[in-house]
mmCIF file of C-alpha atoms and ligand atoms in Angstrom:
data_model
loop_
_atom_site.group_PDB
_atom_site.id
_atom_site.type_symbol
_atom_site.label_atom_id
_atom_site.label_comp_id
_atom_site.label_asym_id
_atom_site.label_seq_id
_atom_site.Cartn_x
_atom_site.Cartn_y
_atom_site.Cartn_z
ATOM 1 C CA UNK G 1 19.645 81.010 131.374
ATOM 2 C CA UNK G 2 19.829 82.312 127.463
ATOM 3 C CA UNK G 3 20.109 79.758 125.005
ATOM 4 C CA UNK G 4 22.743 79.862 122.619
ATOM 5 C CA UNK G 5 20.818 78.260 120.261
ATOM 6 C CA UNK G 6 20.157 80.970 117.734
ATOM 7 C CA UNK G 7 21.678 83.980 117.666
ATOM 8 C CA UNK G 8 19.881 86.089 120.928
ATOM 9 C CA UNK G 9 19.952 89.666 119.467
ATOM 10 C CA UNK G 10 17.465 92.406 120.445
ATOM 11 C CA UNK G 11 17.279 93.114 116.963
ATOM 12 C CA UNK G 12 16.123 89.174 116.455
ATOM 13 C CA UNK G 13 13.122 90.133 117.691
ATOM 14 C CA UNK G 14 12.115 92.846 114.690
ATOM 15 C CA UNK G 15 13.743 90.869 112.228
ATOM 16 C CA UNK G 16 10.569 89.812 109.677
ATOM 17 C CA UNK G 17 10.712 89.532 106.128
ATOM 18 C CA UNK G 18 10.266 93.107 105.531
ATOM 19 C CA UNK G 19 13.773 93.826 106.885
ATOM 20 C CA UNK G 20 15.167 90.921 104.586
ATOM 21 C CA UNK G 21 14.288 91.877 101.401
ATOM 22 C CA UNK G 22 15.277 95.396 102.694
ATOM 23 C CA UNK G 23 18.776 93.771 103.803
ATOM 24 C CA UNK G 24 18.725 91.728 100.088
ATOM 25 C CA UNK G 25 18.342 95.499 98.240
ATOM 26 C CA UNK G 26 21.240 96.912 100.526
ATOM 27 C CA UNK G 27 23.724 93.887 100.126
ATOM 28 C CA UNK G 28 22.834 94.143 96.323
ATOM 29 C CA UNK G 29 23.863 97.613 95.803
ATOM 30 C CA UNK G 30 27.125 96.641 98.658
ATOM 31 C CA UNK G 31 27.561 94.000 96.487
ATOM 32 C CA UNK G 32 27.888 91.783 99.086
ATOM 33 C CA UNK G 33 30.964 93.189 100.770
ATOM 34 C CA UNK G 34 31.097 94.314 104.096
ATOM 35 C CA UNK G 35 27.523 92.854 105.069
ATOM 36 C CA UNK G 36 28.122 94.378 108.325
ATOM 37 C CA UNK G 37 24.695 94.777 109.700
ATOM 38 C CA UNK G 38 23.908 96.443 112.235
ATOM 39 C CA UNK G 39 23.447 94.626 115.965
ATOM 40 C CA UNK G 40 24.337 91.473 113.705
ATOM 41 C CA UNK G 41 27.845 89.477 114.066
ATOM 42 C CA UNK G 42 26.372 87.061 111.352
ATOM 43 C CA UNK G 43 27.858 86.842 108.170
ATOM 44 C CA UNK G 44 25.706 86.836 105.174
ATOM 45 C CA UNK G 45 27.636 84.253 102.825
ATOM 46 C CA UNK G 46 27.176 85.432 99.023
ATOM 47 C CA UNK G 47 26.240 81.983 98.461
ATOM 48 C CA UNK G 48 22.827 82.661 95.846
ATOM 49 C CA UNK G 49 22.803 84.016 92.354
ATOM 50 C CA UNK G 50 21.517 87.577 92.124
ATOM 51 C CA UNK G 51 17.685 86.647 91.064
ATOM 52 C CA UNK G 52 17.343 84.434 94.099
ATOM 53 C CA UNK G 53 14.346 85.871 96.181
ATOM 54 C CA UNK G 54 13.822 84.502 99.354
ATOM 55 C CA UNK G 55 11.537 82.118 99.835
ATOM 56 C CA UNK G 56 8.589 83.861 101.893
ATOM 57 C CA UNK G 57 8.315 82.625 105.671
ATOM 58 C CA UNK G 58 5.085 81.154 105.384
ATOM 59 C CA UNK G 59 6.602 78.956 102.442
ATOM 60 C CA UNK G 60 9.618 77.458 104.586
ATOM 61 C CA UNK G 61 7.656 76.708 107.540
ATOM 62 C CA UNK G 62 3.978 75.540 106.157
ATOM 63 C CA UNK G 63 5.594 73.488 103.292
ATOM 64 C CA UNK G 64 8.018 70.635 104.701
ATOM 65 C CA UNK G 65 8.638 67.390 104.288
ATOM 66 C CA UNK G 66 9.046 65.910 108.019
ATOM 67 C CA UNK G 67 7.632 62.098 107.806
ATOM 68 C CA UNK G 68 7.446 61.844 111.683
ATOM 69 C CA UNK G 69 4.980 64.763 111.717
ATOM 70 C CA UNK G 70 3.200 63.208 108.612
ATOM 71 C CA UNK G 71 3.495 62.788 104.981
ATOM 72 C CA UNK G 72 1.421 65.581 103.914
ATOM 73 C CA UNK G 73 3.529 69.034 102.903
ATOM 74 C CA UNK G 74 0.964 71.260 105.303
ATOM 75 C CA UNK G 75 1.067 68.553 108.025
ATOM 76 C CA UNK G 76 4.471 68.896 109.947
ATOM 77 C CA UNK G 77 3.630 72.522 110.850
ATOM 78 C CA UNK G 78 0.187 71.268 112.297
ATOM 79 C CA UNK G 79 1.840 68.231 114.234
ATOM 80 C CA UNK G 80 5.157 69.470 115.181
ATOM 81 C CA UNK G 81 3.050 72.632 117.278
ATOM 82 C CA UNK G 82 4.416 71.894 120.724
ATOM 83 C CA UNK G 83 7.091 69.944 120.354
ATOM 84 C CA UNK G 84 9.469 70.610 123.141
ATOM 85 C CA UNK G 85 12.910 70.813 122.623
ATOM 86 C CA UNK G 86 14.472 71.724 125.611
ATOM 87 C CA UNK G 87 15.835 70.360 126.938
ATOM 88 C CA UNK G 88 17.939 68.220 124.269
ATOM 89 C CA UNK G 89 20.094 65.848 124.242
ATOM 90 C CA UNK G 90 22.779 64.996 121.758
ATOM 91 C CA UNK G 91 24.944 61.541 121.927
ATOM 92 C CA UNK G 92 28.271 61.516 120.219
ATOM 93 C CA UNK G 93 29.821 58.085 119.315
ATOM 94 C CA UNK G 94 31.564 56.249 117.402
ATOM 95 C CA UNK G 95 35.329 57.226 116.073
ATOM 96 C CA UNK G 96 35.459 59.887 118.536
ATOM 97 C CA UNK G 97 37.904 60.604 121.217
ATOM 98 C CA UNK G 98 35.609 61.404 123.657
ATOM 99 C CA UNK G 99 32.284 59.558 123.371
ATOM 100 C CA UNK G 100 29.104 61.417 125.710
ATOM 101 C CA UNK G 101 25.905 62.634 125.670
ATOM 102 C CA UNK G 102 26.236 66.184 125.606
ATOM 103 C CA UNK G 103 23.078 68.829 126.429
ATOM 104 C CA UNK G 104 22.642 70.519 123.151
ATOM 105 C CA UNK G 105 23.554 73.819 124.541
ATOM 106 C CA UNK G 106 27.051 72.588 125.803
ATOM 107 C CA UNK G 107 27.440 71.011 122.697
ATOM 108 C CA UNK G 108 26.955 74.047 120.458
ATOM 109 C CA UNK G 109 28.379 76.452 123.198
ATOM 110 C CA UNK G 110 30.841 79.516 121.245
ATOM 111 C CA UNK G 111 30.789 78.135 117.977
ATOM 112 C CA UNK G 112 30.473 80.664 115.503
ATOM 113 C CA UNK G 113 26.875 81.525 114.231
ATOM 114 C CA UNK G 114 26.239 82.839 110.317
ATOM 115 C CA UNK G 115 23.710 83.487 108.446
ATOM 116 C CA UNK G 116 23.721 81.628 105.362
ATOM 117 C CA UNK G 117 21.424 82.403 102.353
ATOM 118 C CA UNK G 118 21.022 78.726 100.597
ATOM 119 C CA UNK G 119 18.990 77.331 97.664
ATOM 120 C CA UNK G 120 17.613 74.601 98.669
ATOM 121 C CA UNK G 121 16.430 71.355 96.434
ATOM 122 C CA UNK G 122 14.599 68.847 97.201
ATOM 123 C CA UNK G 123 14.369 65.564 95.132
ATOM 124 C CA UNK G 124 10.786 66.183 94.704
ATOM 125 C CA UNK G 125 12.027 68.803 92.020
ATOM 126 C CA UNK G 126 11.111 71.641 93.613
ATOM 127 C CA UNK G 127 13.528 74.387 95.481
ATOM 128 C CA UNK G 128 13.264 77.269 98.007
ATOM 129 C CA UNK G 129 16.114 79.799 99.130
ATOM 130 C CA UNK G 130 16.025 79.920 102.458
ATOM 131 C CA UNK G 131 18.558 82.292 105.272
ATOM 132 C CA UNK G 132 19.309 79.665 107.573
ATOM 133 C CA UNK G 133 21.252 80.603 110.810
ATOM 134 C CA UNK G 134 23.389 77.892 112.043
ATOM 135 C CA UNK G 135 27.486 76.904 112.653
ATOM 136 C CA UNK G 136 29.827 74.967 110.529
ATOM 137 C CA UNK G 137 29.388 71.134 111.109
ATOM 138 C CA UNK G 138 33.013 71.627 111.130
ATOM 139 C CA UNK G 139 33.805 73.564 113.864
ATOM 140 C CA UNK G 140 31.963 71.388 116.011
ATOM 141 C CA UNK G 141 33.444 68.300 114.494
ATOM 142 C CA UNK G 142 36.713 69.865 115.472
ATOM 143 C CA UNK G 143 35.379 70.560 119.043
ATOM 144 C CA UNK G 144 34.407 66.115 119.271
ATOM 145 C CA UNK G 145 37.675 65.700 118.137
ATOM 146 C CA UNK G 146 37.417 62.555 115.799
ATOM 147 C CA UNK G 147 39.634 59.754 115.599
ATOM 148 C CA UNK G 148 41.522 58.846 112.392
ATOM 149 C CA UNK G 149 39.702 56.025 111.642
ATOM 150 C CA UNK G 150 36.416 58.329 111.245
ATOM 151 C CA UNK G 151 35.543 58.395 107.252
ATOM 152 C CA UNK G 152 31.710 58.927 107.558
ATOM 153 C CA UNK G 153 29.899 61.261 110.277
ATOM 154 C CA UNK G 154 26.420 60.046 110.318
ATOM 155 C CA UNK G 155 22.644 61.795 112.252
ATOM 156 C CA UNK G 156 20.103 60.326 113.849
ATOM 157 C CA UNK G 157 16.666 61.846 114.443
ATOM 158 C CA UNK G 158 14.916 61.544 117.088
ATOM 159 C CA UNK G 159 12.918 58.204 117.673
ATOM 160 C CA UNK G 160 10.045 59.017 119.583
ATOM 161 C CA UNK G 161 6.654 57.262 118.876
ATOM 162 C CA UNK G 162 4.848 59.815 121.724
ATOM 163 C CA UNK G 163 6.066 63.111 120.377
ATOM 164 C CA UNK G 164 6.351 62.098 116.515
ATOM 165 C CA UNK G 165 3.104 60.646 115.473
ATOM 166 C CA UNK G 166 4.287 60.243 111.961
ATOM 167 C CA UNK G 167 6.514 56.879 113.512
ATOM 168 C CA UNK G 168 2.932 55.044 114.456
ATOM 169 C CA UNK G 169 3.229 54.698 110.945
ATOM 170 C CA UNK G 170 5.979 52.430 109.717
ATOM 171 C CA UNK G 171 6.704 54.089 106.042
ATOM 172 C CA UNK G 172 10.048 54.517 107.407
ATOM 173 C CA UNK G 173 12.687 52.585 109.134
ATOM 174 C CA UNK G 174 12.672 54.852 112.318
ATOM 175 C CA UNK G 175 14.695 56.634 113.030
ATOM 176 C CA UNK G 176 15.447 58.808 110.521
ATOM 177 C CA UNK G 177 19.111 58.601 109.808
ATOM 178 C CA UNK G 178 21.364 60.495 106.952
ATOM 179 C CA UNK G 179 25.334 60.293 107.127
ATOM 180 C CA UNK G 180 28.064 62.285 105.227
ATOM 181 C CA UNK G 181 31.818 61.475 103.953
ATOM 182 C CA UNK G 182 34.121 63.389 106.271
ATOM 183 C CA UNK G 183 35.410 65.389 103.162
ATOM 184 C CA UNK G 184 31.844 66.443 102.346
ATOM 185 C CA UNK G 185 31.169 67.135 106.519
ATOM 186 C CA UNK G 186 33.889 68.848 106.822
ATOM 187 C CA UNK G 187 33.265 71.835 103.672
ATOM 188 C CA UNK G 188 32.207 75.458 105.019
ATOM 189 C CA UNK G 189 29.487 75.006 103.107
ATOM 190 C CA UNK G 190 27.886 72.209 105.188
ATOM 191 C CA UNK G 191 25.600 73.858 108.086
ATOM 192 C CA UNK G 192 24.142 72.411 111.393
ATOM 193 C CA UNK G 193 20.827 74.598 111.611
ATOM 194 C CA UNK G 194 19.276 76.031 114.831
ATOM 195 C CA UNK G 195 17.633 78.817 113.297
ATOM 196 C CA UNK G 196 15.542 80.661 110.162
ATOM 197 C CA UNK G 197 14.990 83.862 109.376
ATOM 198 C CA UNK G 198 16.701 85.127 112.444
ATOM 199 C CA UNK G 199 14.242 83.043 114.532
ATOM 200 C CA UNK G 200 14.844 80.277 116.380
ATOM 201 C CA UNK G 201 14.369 77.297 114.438
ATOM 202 C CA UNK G 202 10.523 75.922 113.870
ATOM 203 C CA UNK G 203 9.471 72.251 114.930
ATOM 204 C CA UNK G 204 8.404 71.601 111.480
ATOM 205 C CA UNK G 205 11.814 72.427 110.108
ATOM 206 C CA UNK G 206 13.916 70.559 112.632
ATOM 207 C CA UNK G 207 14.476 71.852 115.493
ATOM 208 C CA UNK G 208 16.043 72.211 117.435
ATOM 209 C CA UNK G 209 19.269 70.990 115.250
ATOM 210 C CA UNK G 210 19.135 69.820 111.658
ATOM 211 C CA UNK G 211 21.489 69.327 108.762
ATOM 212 C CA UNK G 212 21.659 71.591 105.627
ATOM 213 C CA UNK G 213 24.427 70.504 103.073
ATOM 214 C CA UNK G 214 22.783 72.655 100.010
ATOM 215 C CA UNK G 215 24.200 70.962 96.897
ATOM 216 C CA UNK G 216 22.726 67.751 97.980
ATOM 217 C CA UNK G 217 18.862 66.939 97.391
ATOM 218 C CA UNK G 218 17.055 68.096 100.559
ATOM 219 C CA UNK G 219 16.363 64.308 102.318
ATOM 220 C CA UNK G 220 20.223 64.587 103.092
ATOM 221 C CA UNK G 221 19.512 67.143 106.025
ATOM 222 C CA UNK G 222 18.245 65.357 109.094
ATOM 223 C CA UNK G 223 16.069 67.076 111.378
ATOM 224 C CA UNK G 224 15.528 66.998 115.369
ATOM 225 C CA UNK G 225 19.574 65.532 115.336
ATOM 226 C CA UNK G 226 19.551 63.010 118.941
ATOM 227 C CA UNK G 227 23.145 61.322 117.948
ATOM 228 C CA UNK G 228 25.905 62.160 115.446
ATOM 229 C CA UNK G 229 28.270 59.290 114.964
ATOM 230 C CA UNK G 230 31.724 58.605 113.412
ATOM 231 C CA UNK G 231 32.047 55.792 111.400
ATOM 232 C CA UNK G 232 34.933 53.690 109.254
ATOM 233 C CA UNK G 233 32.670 52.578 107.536
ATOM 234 C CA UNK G 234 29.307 54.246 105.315
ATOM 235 C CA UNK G 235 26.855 54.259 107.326
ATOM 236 C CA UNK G 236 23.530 52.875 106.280
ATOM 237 C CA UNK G 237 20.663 55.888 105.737
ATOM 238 C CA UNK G 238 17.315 55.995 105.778
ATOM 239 C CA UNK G 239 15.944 56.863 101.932
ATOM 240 C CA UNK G 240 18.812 54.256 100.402
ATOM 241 C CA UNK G 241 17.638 51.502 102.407
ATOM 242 C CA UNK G 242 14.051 52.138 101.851
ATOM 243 C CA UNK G 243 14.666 52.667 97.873
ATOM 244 C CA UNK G 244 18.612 52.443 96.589
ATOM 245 C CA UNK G 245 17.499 52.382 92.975
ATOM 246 C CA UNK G 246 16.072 55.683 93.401
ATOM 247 C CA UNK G 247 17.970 57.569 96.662
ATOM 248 C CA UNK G 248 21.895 57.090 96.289
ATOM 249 C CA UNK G 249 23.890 57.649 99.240
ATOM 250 C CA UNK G 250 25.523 60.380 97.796
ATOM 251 C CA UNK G 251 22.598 62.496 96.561
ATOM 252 C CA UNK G 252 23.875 65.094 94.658
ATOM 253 C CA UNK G 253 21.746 67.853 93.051
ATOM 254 C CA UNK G 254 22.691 66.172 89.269
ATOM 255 C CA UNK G 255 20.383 67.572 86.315
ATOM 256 C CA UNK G 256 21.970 64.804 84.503
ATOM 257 C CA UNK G 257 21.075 62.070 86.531
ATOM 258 C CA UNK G 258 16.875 61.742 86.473
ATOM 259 C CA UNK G 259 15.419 60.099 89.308
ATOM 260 C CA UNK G 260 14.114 56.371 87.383
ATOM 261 C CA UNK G 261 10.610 57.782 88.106
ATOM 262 C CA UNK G 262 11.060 61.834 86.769
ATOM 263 C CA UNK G 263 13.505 63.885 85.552
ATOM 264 C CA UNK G 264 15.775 66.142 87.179
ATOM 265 C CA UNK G 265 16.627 68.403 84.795
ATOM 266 C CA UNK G 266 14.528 70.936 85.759
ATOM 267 C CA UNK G 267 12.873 72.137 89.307
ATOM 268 C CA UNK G 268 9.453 74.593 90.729
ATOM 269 C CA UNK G 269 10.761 77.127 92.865
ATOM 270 C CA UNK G 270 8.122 77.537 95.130
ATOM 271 C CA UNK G 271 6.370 80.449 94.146
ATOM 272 C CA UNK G 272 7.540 80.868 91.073
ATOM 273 C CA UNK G 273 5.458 79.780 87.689
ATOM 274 C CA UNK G 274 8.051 78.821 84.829
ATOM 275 C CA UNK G 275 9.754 76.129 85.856
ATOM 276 C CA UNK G 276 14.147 76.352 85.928
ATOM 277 C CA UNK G 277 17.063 74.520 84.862
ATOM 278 C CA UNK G 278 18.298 72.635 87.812
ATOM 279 C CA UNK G 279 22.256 73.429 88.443
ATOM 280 C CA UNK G 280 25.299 70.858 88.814
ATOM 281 C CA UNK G 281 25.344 70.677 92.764
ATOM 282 C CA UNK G 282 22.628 73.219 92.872
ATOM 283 C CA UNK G 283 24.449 75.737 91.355
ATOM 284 C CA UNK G 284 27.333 75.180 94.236
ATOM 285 C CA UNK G 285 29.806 73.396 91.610
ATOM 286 C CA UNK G 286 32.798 75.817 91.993
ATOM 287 C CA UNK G 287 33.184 75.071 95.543
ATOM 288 C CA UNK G 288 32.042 71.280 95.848
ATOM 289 C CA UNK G 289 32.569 69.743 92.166
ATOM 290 C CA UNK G 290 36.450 68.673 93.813
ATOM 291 C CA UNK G 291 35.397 66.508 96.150
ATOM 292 C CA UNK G 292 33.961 64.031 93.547
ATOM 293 C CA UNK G 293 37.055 64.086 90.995
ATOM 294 C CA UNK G 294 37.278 60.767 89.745
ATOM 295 C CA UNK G 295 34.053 59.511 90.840
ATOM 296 C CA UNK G 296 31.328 58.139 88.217
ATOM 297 C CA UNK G 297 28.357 60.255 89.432
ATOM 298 C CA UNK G 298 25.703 58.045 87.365
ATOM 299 C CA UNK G 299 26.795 55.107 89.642
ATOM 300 C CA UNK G 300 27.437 57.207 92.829
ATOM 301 C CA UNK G 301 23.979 59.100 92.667
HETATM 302 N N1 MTE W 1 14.010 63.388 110.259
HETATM 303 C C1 MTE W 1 13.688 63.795 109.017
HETATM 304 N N2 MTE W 1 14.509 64.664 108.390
HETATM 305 C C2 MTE W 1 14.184 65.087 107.141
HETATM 306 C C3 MTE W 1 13.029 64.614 106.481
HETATM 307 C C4 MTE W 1 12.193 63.709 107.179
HETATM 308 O O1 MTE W 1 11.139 63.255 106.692
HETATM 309 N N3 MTE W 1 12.548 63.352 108.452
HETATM 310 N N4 MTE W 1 12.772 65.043 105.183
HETATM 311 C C5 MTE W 1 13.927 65.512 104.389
HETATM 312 C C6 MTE W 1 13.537 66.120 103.116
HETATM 313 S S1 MTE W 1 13.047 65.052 101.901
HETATM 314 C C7 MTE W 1 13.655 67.459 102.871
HETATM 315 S S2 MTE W 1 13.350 68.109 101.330
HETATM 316 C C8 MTE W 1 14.032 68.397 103.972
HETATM 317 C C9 MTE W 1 12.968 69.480 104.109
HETATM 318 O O2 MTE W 1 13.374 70.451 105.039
HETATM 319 P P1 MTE W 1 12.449 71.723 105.318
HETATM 320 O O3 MTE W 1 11.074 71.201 105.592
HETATM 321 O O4 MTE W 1 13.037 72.432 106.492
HETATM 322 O O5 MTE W 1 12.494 72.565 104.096
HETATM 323 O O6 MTE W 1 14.158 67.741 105.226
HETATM 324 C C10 MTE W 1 14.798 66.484 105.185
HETATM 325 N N5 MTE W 1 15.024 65.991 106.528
HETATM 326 MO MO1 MO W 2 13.199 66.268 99.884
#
């Protein structure tokens, strides 16, 4: 049977980096309108400024932070090799009108896949723009049907000491868990991943279903997603337990908050040599800065 994970077009199987930069030229002189591609029903959201390259292939999969593959930026991509995902199981509980465990490809089953170019920053102060392919965590939160008691949506990774060698070591609280406000899970911008670069989805960057929210630091998107849960209350995640002086729950990309150990004003795009000005909510302020209205972002960091 074909998976539904990613989106399974002939054409997927040409698609390189050649034919995105190719694309990038084209939907530069469109001007982003009617990004129509050929053989493609993905949308490419006009969601980077004009000088964002993308971030080379190589780059996004040999250069991840994954703890349960490793600490080391180059060591996910060695340990994740063979990691089978599939089948997969996802358990939905919680604030939810129907709690089950679903098989990931029931679970994801018609929901609309995009392409989404995204800048991506990590607290580590340095960034990457990346074409993820992957739904709306909101379409799928309308499929699980949430009661109205659920304020928080949280994701757990997967907690498996045989397949994830990174959890025989304990610099984490296994598993790996990140959570959202329901306002913030529920914006078009916020993007359950099953794919990159038109391929399915690496190992090393979460596969077979990870989180990308992309004007919050990058620790907020979970990989290698076993449960999503709906909470009343905020959920408890992984980096603010470990360090809540220096990982907030809400993580915002903030130039004006530094991190107590470096500043964030400024970021490394991979690749690049002169370092840039970091953006209010990476540069995604027009469509997110209203779900924060009233909030004191030095205190809610
Ligand atoms: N389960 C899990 N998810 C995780 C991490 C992790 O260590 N474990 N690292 C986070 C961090 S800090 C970043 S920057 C992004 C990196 O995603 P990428 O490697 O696909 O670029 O994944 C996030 N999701
Ligand atoms: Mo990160």
């Amino acid at each position: 049977m074909h998976t539904i994970r990613t989106p399974d077009l002939p054409s997927r199987e040409i698609t390189d980096e050649a034919l995105y930069w190719n694309r990038r030229e084209w939907l530069k002189a469109a001007g982003f309108v009617a990004a129509a591609l050929p053989l493609a029903p993905s949308t490419l959201a006009a969601t980077r400024g004009d000088d964002d390259e993308l971030t080379p292939w190589e780059t996004v999969t040999g250069y991840n932070n994954f703890y349960e593959f490793g600490t080391g930026k180059e060591d996910p991509k060695r340990n994740a090799q063979g990691f089978v995902t599939n089948p997969w199981s996802v358990e939905v509980s919680g604030e939810v009108k129907n709690p089950r465990t679903w098989d990931l490809d029931d679970l994801i089953r018609g929901l609309a896949v995009e392409e989404r170019v995204y800048r991506m920053r990590c607290v580590e102060a340095w960034s990457m723009v990346i074409p993820w392919n992957g739904f709306r965590l909101r379409d799928l939160i309308d499929r699980l049907e949430p009661t109205s008691k659920a304020r928080f949506v949280e994701f757990t990774t997967l907690h498996d000491v045989r397949r994830m060698p990174g959890q025989r070591s304990s610099i984490l609280d296994w598993p790996y868990t990140e959570a959202l406000r329901m306002d913030e899970a529920m914006h078009p911008l916020t993007l359950m991943v099953t794919g990159v670069y038109g391929k399915t989805l690496p190992p090393q960057n979460g596969a077979p279903l990870r989180l990308i929210v992309p004007w919050k630091y990058g620790f907020k998107g979970g990989k290698s997603i076993v449960r999503i849960r709906f909470t009343q209350r905020q959920p408890l995640t992984t980096w603010n337990v470990m360090a809540p002086h220096e990982y907030g729950f809400y993580a915002n990309v903030n130039p004006n908050v530094d991190h107590p150990r470096w500043s964030q004003k400024k970021e490394r795009r991979l690749g690049e040599f002169f370092r840039r000005d970091t953006l209010m909510f990476n540069g995604y302020a027009d469509e997110v800065a209203s779900l924060y209205t009233g909030m004191d972002l030095r205190r809610n960091y």
